[in-house]
Short mmCIF file of C-alpha atoms and ligand atoms in Angstrom, two decimals:
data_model
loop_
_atom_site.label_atom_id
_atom_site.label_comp_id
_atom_site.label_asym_id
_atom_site.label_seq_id
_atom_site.Cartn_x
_atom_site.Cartn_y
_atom_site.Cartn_z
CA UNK A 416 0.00 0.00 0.00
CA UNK A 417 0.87 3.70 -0.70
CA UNK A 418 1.26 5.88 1.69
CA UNK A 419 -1.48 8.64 1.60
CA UNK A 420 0.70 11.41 0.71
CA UNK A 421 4.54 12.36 -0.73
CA UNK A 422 5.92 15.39 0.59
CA UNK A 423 9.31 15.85 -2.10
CA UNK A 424 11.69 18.29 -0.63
CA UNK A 425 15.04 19.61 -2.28
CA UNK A 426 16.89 22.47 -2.86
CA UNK A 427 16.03 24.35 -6.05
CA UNK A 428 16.57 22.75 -9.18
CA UNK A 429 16.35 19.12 -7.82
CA UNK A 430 13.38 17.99 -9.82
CA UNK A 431 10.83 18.24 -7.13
CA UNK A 432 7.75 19.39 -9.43
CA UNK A 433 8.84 17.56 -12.37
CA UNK A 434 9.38 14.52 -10.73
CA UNK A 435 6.37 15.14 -8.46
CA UNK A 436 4.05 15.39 -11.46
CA UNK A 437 5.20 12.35 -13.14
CA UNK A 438 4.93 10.35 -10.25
CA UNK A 439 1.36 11.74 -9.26
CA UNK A 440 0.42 10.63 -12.83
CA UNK A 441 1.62 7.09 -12.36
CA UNK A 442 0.04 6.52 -8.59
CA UNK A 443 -3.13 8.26 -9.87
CA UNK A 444 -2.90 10.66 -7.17
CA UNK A 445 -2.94 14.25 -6.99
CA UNK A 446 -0.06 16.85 -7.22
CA UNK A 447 0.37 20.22 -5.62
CA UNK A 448 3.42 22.25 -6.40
CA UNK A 449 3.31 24.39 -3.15
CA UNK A 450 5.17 27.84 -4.40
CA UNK A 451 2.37 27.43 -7.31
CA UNK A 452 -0.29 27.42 -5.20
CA UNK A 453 1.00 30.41 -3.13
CA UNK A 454 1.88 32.39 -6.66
CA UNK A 455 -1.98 31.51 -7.79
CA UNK A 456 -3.28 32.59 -4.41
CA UNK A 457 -1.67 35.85 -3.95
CA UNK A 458 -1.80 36.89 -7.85
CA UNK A 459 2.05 37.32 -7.63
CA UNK A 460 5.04 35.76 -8.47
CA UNK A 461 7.84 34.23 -6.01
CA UNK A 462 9.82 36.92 -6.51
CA UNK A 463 7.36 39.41 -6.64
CA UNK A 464 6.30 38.23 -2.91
CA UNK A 465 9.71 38.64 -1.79
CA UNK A 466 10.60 42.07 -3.44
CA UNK A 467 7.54 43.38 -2.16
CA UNK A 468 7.12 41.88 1.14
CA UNK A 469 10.26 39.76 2.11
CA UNK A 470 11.36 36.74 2.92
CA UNK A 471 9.47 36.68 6.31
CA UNK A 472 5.90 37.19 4.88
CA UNK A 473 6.98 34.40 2.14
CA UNK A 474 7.81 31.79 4.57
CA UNK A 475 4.88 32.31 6.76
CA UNK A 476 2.35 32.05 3.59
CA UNK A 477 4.26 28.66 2.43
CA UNK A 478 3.37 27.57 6.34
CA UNK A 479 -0.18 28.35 5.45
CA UNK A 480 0.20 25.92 1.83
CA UNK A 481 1.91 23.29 3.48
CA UNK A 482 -0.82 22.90 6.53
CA UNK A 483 -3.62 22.89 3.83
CA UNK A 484 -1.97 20.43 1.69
CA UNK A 485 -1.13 18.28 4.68
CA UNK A 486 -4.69 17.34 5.14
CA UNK A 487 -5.54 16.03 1.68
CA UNK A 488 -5.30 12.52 0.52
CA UNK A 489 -3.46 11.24 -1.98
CA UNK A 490 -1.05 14.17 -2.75
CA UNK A 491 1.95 14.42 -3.87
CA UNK A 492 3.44 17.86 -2.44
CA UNK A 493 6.35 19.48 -4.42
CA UNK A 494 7.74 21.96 -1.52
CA UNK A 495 10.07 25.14 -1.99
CA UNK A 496 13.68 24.15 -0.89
CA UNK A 497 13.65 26.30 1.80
CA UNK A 498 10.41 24.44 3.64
CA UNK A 499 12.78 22.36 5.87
CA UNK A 500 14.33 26.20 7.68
CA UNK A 501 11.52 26.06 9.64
CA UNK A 502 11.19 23.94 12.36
CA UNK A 503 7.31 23.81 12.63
CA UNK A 504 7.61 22.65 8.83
CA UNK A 505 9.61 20.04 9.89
CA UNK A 506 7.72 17.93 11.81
CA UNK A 507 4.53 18.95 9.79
CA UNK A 508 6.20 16.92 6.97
CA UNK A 509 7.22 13.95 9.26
CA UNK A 510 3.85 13.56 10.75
CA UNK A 511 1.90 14.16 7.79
CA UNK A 512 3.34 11.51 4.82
CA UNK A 513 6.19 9.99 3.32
CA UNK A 514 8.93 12.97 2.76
CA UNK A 515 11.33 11.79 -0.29
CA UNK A 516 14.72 13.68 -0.52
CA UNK A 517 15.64 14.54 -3.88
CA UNK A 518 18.97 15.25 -3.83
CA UNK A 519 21.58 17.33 -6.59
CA UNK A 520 24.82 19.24 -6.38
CA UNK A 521 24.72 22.85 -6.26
CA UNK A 522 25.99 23.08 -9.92
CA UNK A 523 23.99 20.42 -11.17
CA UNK A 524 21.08 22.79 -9.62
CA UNK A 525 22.23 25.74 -11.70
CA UNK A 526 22.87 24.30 -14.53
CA UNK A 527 19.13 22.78 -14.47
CA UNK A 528 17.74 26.24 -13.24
CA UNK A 529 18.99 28.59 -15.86
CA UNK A 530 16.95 31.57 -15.70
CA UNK A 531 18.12 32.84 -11.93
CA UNK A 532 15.60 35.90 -11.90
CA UNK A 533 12.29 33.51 -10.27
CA UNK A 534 14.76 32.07 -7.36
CA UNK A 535 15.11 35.40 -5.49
CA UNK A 536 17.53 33.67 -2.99
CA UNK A 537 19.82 33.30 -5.97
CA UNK A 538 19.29 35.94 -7.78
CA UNK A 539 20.05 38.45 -4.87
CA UNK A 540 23.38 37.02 -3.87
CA UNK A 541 24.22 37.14 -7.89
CA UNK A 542 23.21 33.53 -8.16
CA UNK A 543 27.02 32.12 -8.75
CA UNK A 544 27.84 28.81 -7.54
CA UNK A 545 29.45 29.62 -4.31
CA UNK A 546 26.43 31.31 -3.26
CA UNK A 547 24.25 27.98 -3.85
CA UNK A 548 27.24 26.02 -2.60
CA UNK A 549 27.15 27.38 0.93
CA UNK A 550 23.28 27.91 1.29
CA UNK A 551 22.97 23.65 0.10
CA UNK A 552 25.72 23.31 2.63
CA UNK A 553 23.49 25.05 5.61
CA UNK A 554 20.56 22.46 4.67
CA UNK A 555 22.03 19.43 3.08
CA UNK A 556 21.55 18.15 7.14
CA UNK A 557 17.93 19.24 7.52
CA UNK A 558 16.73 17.52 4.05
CA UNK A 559 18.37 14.30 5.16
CA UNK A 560 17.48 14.26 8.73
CA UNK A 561 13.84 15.34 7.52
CA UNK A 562 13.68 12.81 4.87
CA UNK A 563 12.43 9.36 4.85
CA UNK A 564 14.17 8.06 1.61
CA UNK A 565 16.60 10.01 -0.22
CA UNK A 566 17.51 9.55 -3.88
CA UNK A 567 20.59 11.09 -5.63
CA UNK A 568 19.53 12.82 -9.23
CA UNK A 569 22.56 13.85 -10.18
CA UNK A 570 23.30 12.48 -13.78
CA UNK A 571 19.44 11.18 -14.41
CA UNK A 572 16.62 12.13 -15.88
CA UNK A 573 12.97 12.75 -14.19
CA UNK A 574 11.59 9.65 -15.58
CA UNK A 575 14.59 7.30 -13.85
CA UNK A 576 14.25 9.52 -10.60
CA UNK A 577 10.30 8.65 -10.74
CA UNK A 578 11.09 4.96 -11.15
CA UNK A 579 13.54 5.09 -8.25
CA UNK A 580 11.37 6.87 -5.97
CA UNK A 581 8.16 4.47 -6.85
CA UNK A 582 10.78 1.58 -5.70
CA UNK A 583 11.58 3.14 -2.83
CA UNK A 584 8.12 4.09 -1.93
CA UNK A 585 7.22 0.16 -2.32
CA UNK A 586 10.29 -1.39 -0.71
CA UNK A 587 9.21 1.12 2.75
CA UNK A 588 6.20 -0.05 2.75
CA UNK A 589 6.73 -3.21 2.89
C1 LIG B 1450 13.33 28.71 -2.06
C2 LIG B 1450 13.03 27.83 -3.07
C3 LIG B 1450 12.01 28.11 -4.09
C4 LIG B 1450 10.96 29.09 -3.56
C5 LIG B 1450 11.62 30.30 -3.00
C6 LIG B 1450 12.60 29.98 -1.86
C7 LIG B 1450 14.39 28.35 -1.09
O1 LIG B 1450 11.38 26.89 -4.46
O2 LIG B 1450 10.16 28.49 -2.59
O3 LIG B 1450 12.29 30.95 -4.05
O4 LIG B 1450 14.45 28.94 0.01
O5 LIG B 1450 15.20 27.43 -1.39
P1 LIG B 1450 12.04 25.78 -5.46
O6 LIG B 1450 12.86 24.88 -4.61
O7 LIG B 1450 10.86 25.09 -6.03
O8 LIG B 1450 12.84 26.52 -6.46
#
């Protein structure tokens, strides 16, 4: 049996929508990319929130997503790479479903990113790869420690990752 819900954390870049999509299309359940939700909700953009209201007021409306999500069945939640800072988040996730690590280099991130201007934590340290180096460094511990199976994607494509994480998903269940 499935579990009721996927909660796919990572830093930027890792995959965690595409992958999440895929794999919500092959379990038949439903997917929620959380900073879409909170970008359809508010009218505005990521980056637009934080330019116009900080990081701060961000963080406390991707609380708000995550709770709501938390409570529906068979999800699969794509969550910003930052939703592991927060401790309250934290346990949300562990309580709530099955949390799958996704897990990339910072310059494997990058490269997969591209256009730096809709990840404003990138963007406003000038985006280069020390930048994502350290701040992946800071959280590399929370994503693990949060995480109930983690799978390396450097070097594969989304549909490998999806098969990996389906296998993974059965062989914990069992
Ligand atoms: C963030 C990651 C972004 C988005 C916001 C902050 C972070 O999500 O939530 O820009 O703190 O790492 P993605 O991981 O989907 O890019």
């Amino acid at each position: 049996m499935m579990p009721e819900r996927v909660f796919l954390i990572g830093f930027m870049g890792a995959g965690k929508s595409t992958v999440g999509r895929l794999l919500a299309d092959r379990l038949g359940f439903g997917f929620v990319d959380l900073d879409a939700a909170i970008e359809a909700r508010s009218g505005r953009s990521i980056a637009e929130i934080f330019a116009e209201d900080g990081e701060p007021a961000f963080r406390a409306m991707e609380h708000e997503a995550l709770l709501e999500y938390a409570g529906l069945k068979n999800m699969i939640v794509a969550c910003g790479g930052g939703v592991v800072v927060d401790h309250a988040n934290r346990a949300v996730l562990r309580e709530s479903g099955t949390v799958v690590y996704l897990r990339v280099t910072a310059e494997e991130a990058l490269a997969r990113i591209g256009d730096r201007s809709t990840r404003p934590l990138l963007s406003a340290t000038g985006g280069g790869e020390i930048a994502a180096t350290m701040l992946l460094r800071a959280r590399s511990t929370l994503y693990s420690s949060t995480a109930d199976i983690t799978i390396d994607t450097v070097g594969s494509e989304p549909e490998a990752i999806v098969e990996r994480v389906s296998e993974a998903l059965e062989e914990i269940d069992r």
